[in-house]
Amino acid sequence: MVQIKGLTKRYAKLTAVDDLSFHIARGDAFGFIGPNGAGKTTTIRMLATLLTPDEGTALVSGHDIRQDPESVRAKVGYMPDFFGLYDDMRVWEYLDFFGAAYRVPASDRPGLIDDVLELTDLTGKKDAYVDALSRGMKQRLCLAKTLVHDPDVLLLDEPASGLDPRARIEIRELLLELCKMDKTILISSHILTEMSELCNKVAIIEQGKLVMAGAVAEISNRLEGGLRLVIRIKDSLEEACVFTANLPGIAGVEPRDGHLEATYVGEPDAQHEVLSALVTGGFRVQSFTEQETNLESMYMRLTRGVVS
Amino acid sequence: MSAATGERMLGRLLHCNPAVATQELRRQMRGWRPFASVLAWTVLCTLAVLTGLAIYAINSPVRSATYGGMGSQEQDAGVLAFTILIATEMGVLLLLVPIQAAAAIAGEREKQTIEMLRATLLTARDVVTGKLVSSMAMAVLLVLIAIPVAMWCLTLGGVSRAVVFWSHTYLPAAAFWLATLGLVFSAWRPRSTDAIGWTLGAMLVIILGPPGFHLLANGMGMIYYGAASDTVLNAVLGALVAVGAAVTWGTLRLFRFLYSALGDMGWAQTRRRAAAVLGSIGTFTLFWLALVSYAFTAADETGLLLLATGNPVLGIAALLSTDFTEDILGSSWGTWTGRGGHGSAVDLRWLLWTVATGSTLFWGCINWLVATRVLARHREAMQ
């Protein structure tokens, strides 16, 4: 759905985005992570056709951002990190204006506006002035605006920044709903815990360069050198440790606080064989799980906190 | 008529996406403010006429000056009242329209709404035209409201229906010129205060520059008649007016060139920008001054070309002042029509109205084109 090839953007001597390439498939919720000044916003602006790349290009829904920006804009819903609203307009007027700006026929707009208001839980505020909305509601209204022309791809730059916990959760729930609707979402955020709950894939960027991209578990595997298994065993922990280390597919085992942490490098679907071997070996296995991927620790390991 | 039908009709009329125009009109005409403005304006127009009558009563009798070639000394009261009314209308337009237009696009940038606007399917032309409609809407409404008050002056005598028609059709053309000038700077500058400053500065140069330079040149003895043949002067002036549009475009190119050239010299951004702006504006101003100095040098023969600069204050002054009309057009009109001497004042003013309105609209269109190009080209700088 979005294919980025060697995207580069320079501002005088500063290279904000440097030869960036990755791919986002249809229906992906793709997290774009990096420190401030890493080039996330510049990349998103280039995808929204607001900036022209100096080198490279990107295809959005099959349209080239350089060759055919108008077609790209028709397919993209863009929400900037900082935005203003027309405070003296009513909520429905605001959405109607953007519907008209995206050339949605006037006869179709009332129905579409009702739909996006329902989706963003703003139906009760349809006739309210934008000025009277809370910060969280304004954020949701902006998201509603990006949906009014039914785009395939959503480019969301820090959609939950500056919101209180409740408003953040509401935005997250809304984004999860959009994922179910098969929208392709590229979302940049600093709130890594939410990104790990929301996104099936991430790209980590620093100083304009791509550090790593892919499924969260896949990146974790690459970082850890394999899948981390957490095995809780009743008694004989040291024996179990030696036994597990000799099993096929296990690259290493460490005993930790009453459980074992094993690095599994075998076939992804054959983890059950490790469990079977332990049970057959007479060990009383209390739990056998994959270690939850910690995006924060991954992020800290991959980035150096350097900005462009 | 439903809102959808109105929007469709507006789109057909403007030949563009009417989203911005519809939104702006909706916001502008909302609440009590437009009604209060209309009421205040009606009171102001009435006061203008009453002021004319009061001045006449205090200073009567004044020198006879009638419009339309008819009337007598008793009709001076109507002429004075009408002149003050038109001056009030023009004064309000000179302040209201360019300031509103200059804040239109730059204000979007300030409010951080421009980025979302430009991510839609709206083109630079859609945005500029929409903002133009909103900037002109109130101005046109005010001119329309002033017409019944102007009709009152008809009953006072000395003012013909033709002059009411000429002036009140010229004023919307002047509003168009002023709005598009404001939009040029609004499309270019990042802040609305900045854009307003530039617009008012440009207005001063264009409107006050010609008479100012004329006075200065006369004072310094730089202009003397007979220095060159009228034919040569006319040819030069004609050529200058013909390429005037290219100069506006050339100024922008010059700015870009200077900016990049000074960049190669390693100047800091602020100094580079200031030097490029001063260089471009300086060149542009010199061109205008040269153009106008030629026009004044051969005033008798080239009055129409002077009006062709599109200066709205000169335009309305020409339509209202009999002396001015005869001064700048008398001999040339007589020569062209073969009547010898001076043509009739009514005939002259029809010609004046055509040239003044046409040239003001022409320069307004040039401004509109420049604003559209600036907005389209400064896409990245807008954020």
Tab-separated table of N, CA and C in Angstrom, chain A residues 9 45 49-52 70 73-74 78 80 82-84 86 88-89 93-94 96-98 100-103 106 109 129 142 145, chain B residues 4 7-8 17-20 23-24 26-27 30 108 111-123 126 131 379-380 383:
chain	number	residue	atom	x	y	z
A	9	LYS	N	15.547	13.858	1.954
A	9	LYS	CA	15.169	15.269	2.000
A	9	LYS	C	16.247	16.055	2.714
A	45	ARG	N	5.281	14.142	5.925
A	45	ARG	CA	4.904	15.271	5.055
A	45	ARG	C	5.202	14.967	3.591
A	49	THR	N	2.480	14.574	0.358
A	49	THR	CA	2.802	15.452	-0.792
A	49	THR	C	2.935	16.919	-0.393
A	50	LEU	N	3.219	17.173	0.871
A	50	LEU	CA	3.427	18.560	1.303
A	50	LEU	C	4.881	18.978	1.135
A	51	LEU	N	5.760	18.020	1.043
A	51	LEU	CA	7.166	18.287	0.779
A	51	LEU	C	7.588	17.445	-0.420
A	52	THR	N	8.489	18.001	-1.213
A	52	THR	CA	8.990	17.243	-2.359
A	52	THR	C	10.327	16.623	-1.982
A	70	GLU	N	-1.750	14.582	-6.819
A	70	GLU	CA	-3.189	14.760	-6.601
A	70	GLU	C	-3.868	13.420	-6.309
A	73	ARG	N	-3.084	12.439	-2.785
A	73	ARG	CA	-3.869	13.179	-1.788
A	73	ARG	C	-5.287	12.633	-1.661
A	74	ALA	N	-5.821	12.168	-2.788
A	74	ALA	CA	-7.187	11.617	-2.758
A	74	ALA	C	-7.248	10.327	-1.945
A	78	TYR	N	-4.500	12.847	6.197
A	78	TYR	CA	-3.308	13.330	6.898
A	78	TYR	C	-3.693	14.113	8.151
A	80	PRO	N	-1.663	16.273	10.973
A	80	PRO	CA	-0.342	16.766	11.391
A	80	PRO	C	-0.158	16.727	12.903
A	82	PHE	N	1.014	19.259	14.822
A	82	PHE	CA	0.422	20.493	15.350
A	82	PHE	C	-0.585	20.990	14.328
A	83	PHE	N	-1.763	21.285	14.784
A	83	PHE	CA	-2.766	21.764	13.830
A	83	PHE	C	-3.709	22.739	14.508
A	84	GLY	N	-4.289	23.581	13.700
A	84	GLY	CA	-5.297	24.512	14.198
A	84	GLY	C	-6.637	24.124	13.613
A	86	TYR	N	-10.754	25.684	12.701
A	86	TYR	CA	-11.527	26.910	12.516
A	86	TYR	C	-12.525	26.985	13.668
A	88	ASP	N	-14.561	29.151	14.768
A	88	ASP	CA	-15.888	29.752	14.621
A	88	ASP	C	-16.809	28.934	13.714
A	89	MET	N	-16.450	27.693	13.485
A	89	MET	CA	-17.319	26.822	12.672
A	89	MET	C	-17.967	25.776	13.570
A	93	GLU	N	-20.003	21.660	10.022
A	93	GLU	CA	-19.538	22.568	8.958
A	93	GLU	C	-18.063	22.310	8.652
A	94	TYR	N	-17.313	22.061	9.709
A	94	TYR	CA	-15.885	21.790	9.559
A	94	TYR	C	-15.675	20.541	8.689
A	96	ASP	N	-17.889	19.213	6.683
A	96	ASP	CA	-18.467	19.481	5.366
A	96	ASP	C	-17.458	20.225	4.493
A	97	PHE	N	-16.731	21.169	5.110
A	97	PHE	CA	-15.721	21.924	4.373
A	97	PHE	C	-14.636	20.986	3.841
A	98	PHE	N	-14.149	20.100	4.706
A	98	PHE	CA	-13.095	19.191	4.235
A	98	PHE	C	-13.640	18.174	3.229
A	100	ALA	N	-15.911	18.872	1.031
A	100	ALA	CA	-15.936	19.639	-0.224
A	100	ALA	C	-14.525	19.794	-0.779
A	101	ALA	N	-13.556	20.005	0.133
A	101	ALA	CA	-12.171	20.179	-0.304
A	101	ALA	C	-11.627	18.904	-0.959
A	102	TYR	N	-12.177	17.753	-0.543
A	102	TYR	CA	-11.772	16.478	-1.155
A	102	TYR	C	-12.722	16.078	-2.287
A	103	ARG	N	-13.547	17.010	-2.699
A	103	ARG	CA	-14.489	16.829	-3.819
A	103	ARG	C	-15.487	15.705	-3.577
A	106	ALA	N	-21.765	16.937	-2.780
A	106	ALA	CA	-22.536	17.571	-1.700
A	106	ALA	C	-23.647	16.659	-1.188
A	109	ARG	N	-22.283	14.055	1.366
A	109	ARG	CA	-21.589	14.525	2.565
A	109	ARG	C	-22.371	14.350	3.870
A	129	TYR	N	-19.961	24.415	18.385
A	129	TYR	CA	-18.850	25.134	17.762
A	129	TYR	C	-17.541	24.440	18.116
A	142	CYS	N	-10.221	16.156	14.377
A	142	CYS	CA	-9.196	16.188	13.334
A	142	CYS	C	-9.069	14.809	12.682
A	145	LYS	N	-11.904	14.366	10.401
A	145	LYS	CA	-11.642	15.113	9.165
A	145	LYS	C	-10.790	14.293	8.185
B	4	ALA	N	-26.402	23.029	-1.068
B	4	ALA	CA	-25.670	22.271	-2.093
B	4	ALA	C	-25.802	22.939	-3.455
B	7	GLU	N	-23.705	26.065	-3.509
B	7	GLU	CA	-22.283	25.727	-3.635
B	7	GLU	C	-21.939	25.353	-5.077
B	8	ARG	N	-22.859	24.580	-5.701
B	8	ARG	CA	-22.629	24.162	-7.091
B	8	ARG	C	-22.591	25.378	-8.016
B	17	ASN	N	-13.025	24.814	-7.344
B	17	ASN	CA	-13.667	24.184	-6.183
B	17	ASN	C	-14.129	25.291	-5.228
B	18	PRO	N	-15.434	25.396	-4.959
B	18	PRO	CA	-15.916	26.531	-4.157
B	18	PRO	C	-15.821	26.307	-2.649
B	19	ALA	N	-15.100	25.251	-2.207
B	19	ALA	CA	-15.076	24.916	-0.775
B	19	ALA	C	-14.622	26.100	0.082
B	20	VAL	N	-13.510	26.729	-0.309
B	20	VAL	CA	-12.965	27.826	0.500
B	20	VAL	C	-13.924	29.020	0.486
B	23	GLN	N	-16.977	28.242	2.631
B	23	GLN	CA	-16.631	28.254	4.058
B	23	GLN	C	-16.409	29.674	4.555
B	24	GLU	N	-15.691	30.474	3.769
B	24	GLU	CA	-15.391	31.847	4.189
B	24	GLU	C	-16.667	32.686	4.273
B	26	ARG	N	-19.681	31.612	4.720
B	26	ARG	CA	-20.467	31.098	5.847
B	26	ARG	C	-19.981	31.706	7.165
B	27	ARG	N	-18.656	31.751	7.322
B	27	ARG	CA	-18.082	32.281	8.560
B	27	ARG	C	-18.252	33.797	8.642
B	30	ARG	N	-21.891	35.214	9.513
B	30	ARG	CA	-22.546	34.583	10.662
B	30	ARG	C	-22.691	35.566	11.830
B	108	GLU	N	-4.104	31.716	7.787
B	108	GLU	CA	-4.213	30.243	7.798
B	108	GLU	C	-2.886	29.635	8.258
B	111	LYS	N	-2.534	30.167	12.001
B	111	LYS	CA	-3.419	29.310	12.798
B	111	LYS	C	-3.084	27.831	12.629
B	112	GLN	N	-2.091	27.557	11.785
B	112	GLN	CA	-1.657	26.180	11.496
B	112	GLN	C	-2.773	25.360	10.852
B	113	THR	N	-3.561	25.998	10.026
B	113	THR	CA	-4.601	25.268	9.291
B	113	THR	C	-4.201	25.059	7.834
B	114	ILE	N	-3.149	25.755	7.412
B	114	ILE	CA	-2.784	25.717	5.988
B	114	ILE	C	-2.322	24.321	5.560
B	115	GLU	N	-1.631	23.625	6.481
B	115	GLU	CA	-1.066	22.339	6.115
B	115	GLU	C	-2.163	21.320	5.781
B	116	MET	N	-3.202	21.328	6.598
B	116	MET	CA	-4.312	20.393	6.332
B	116	MET	C	-5.056	20.788	5.067
B	117	LEU	N	-5.096	22.091	4.829
B	117	LEU	CA	-5.766	22.595	3.624
B	117	LEU	C	-5.024	22.141	2.373
B	118	ARG	N	-3.686	22.220	2.441
B	118	ARG	CA	-2.886	21.874	1.276
B	118	ARG	C	-2.752	20.374	1.078
B	119	ALA	N	-3.115	19.606	2.098
B	119	ALA	CA	-3.085	18.143	1.950
B	119	ALA	C	-4.354	17.653	1.257
B	120	THR	N	-5.321	18.547	1.044
B	120	THR	CA	-6.564	18.150	0.363
B	120	THR	C	-6.389	18.296	-1.148
B	121	LEU	N	-7.483	18.169	-1.866
B	121	LEU	CA	-7.412	18.294	-3.325
B	121	LEU	C	-7.567	19.745	-3.787
B	122	LEU	N	-7.583	20.682	-2.850
B	122	LEU	CA	-7.691	22.096	-3.228
B	122	LEU	C	-6.389	22.542	-3.892
B	123	THR	N	-6.514	23.274	-4.995
B	123	THR	CA	-5.321	23.811	-5.660
B	123	THR	C	-5.064	25.222	-5.134
B	126	ASP	N	-7.790	27.418	-6.225
B	126	ASP	CA	-9.022	27.299	-5.421
B	126	ASP	C	-8.919	28.153	-4.156
B	131	LYS	N	-10.438	32.939	-1.201
B	131	LYS	CA	-10.090	34.058	-0.322
B	131	LYS	C	-10.448	35.391	-0.986
B	379	ARG	N	4.952	26.252	-1.724
B	379	ARG	CA	4.271	25.185	-1.009
B	379	ARG	C	5.021	24.766	0.258
B	380	GLU	N	6.315	24.553	0.093
B	380	GLU	CA	7.092	24.042	1.227
B	380	GLU	C	7.384	25.134	2.232
B	383	GLN	N	4.873	26.185	5.429
B	383	GLN	CA	4.599	25.476	6.677
B	383	GLN	C	5.393	26.026	7.846
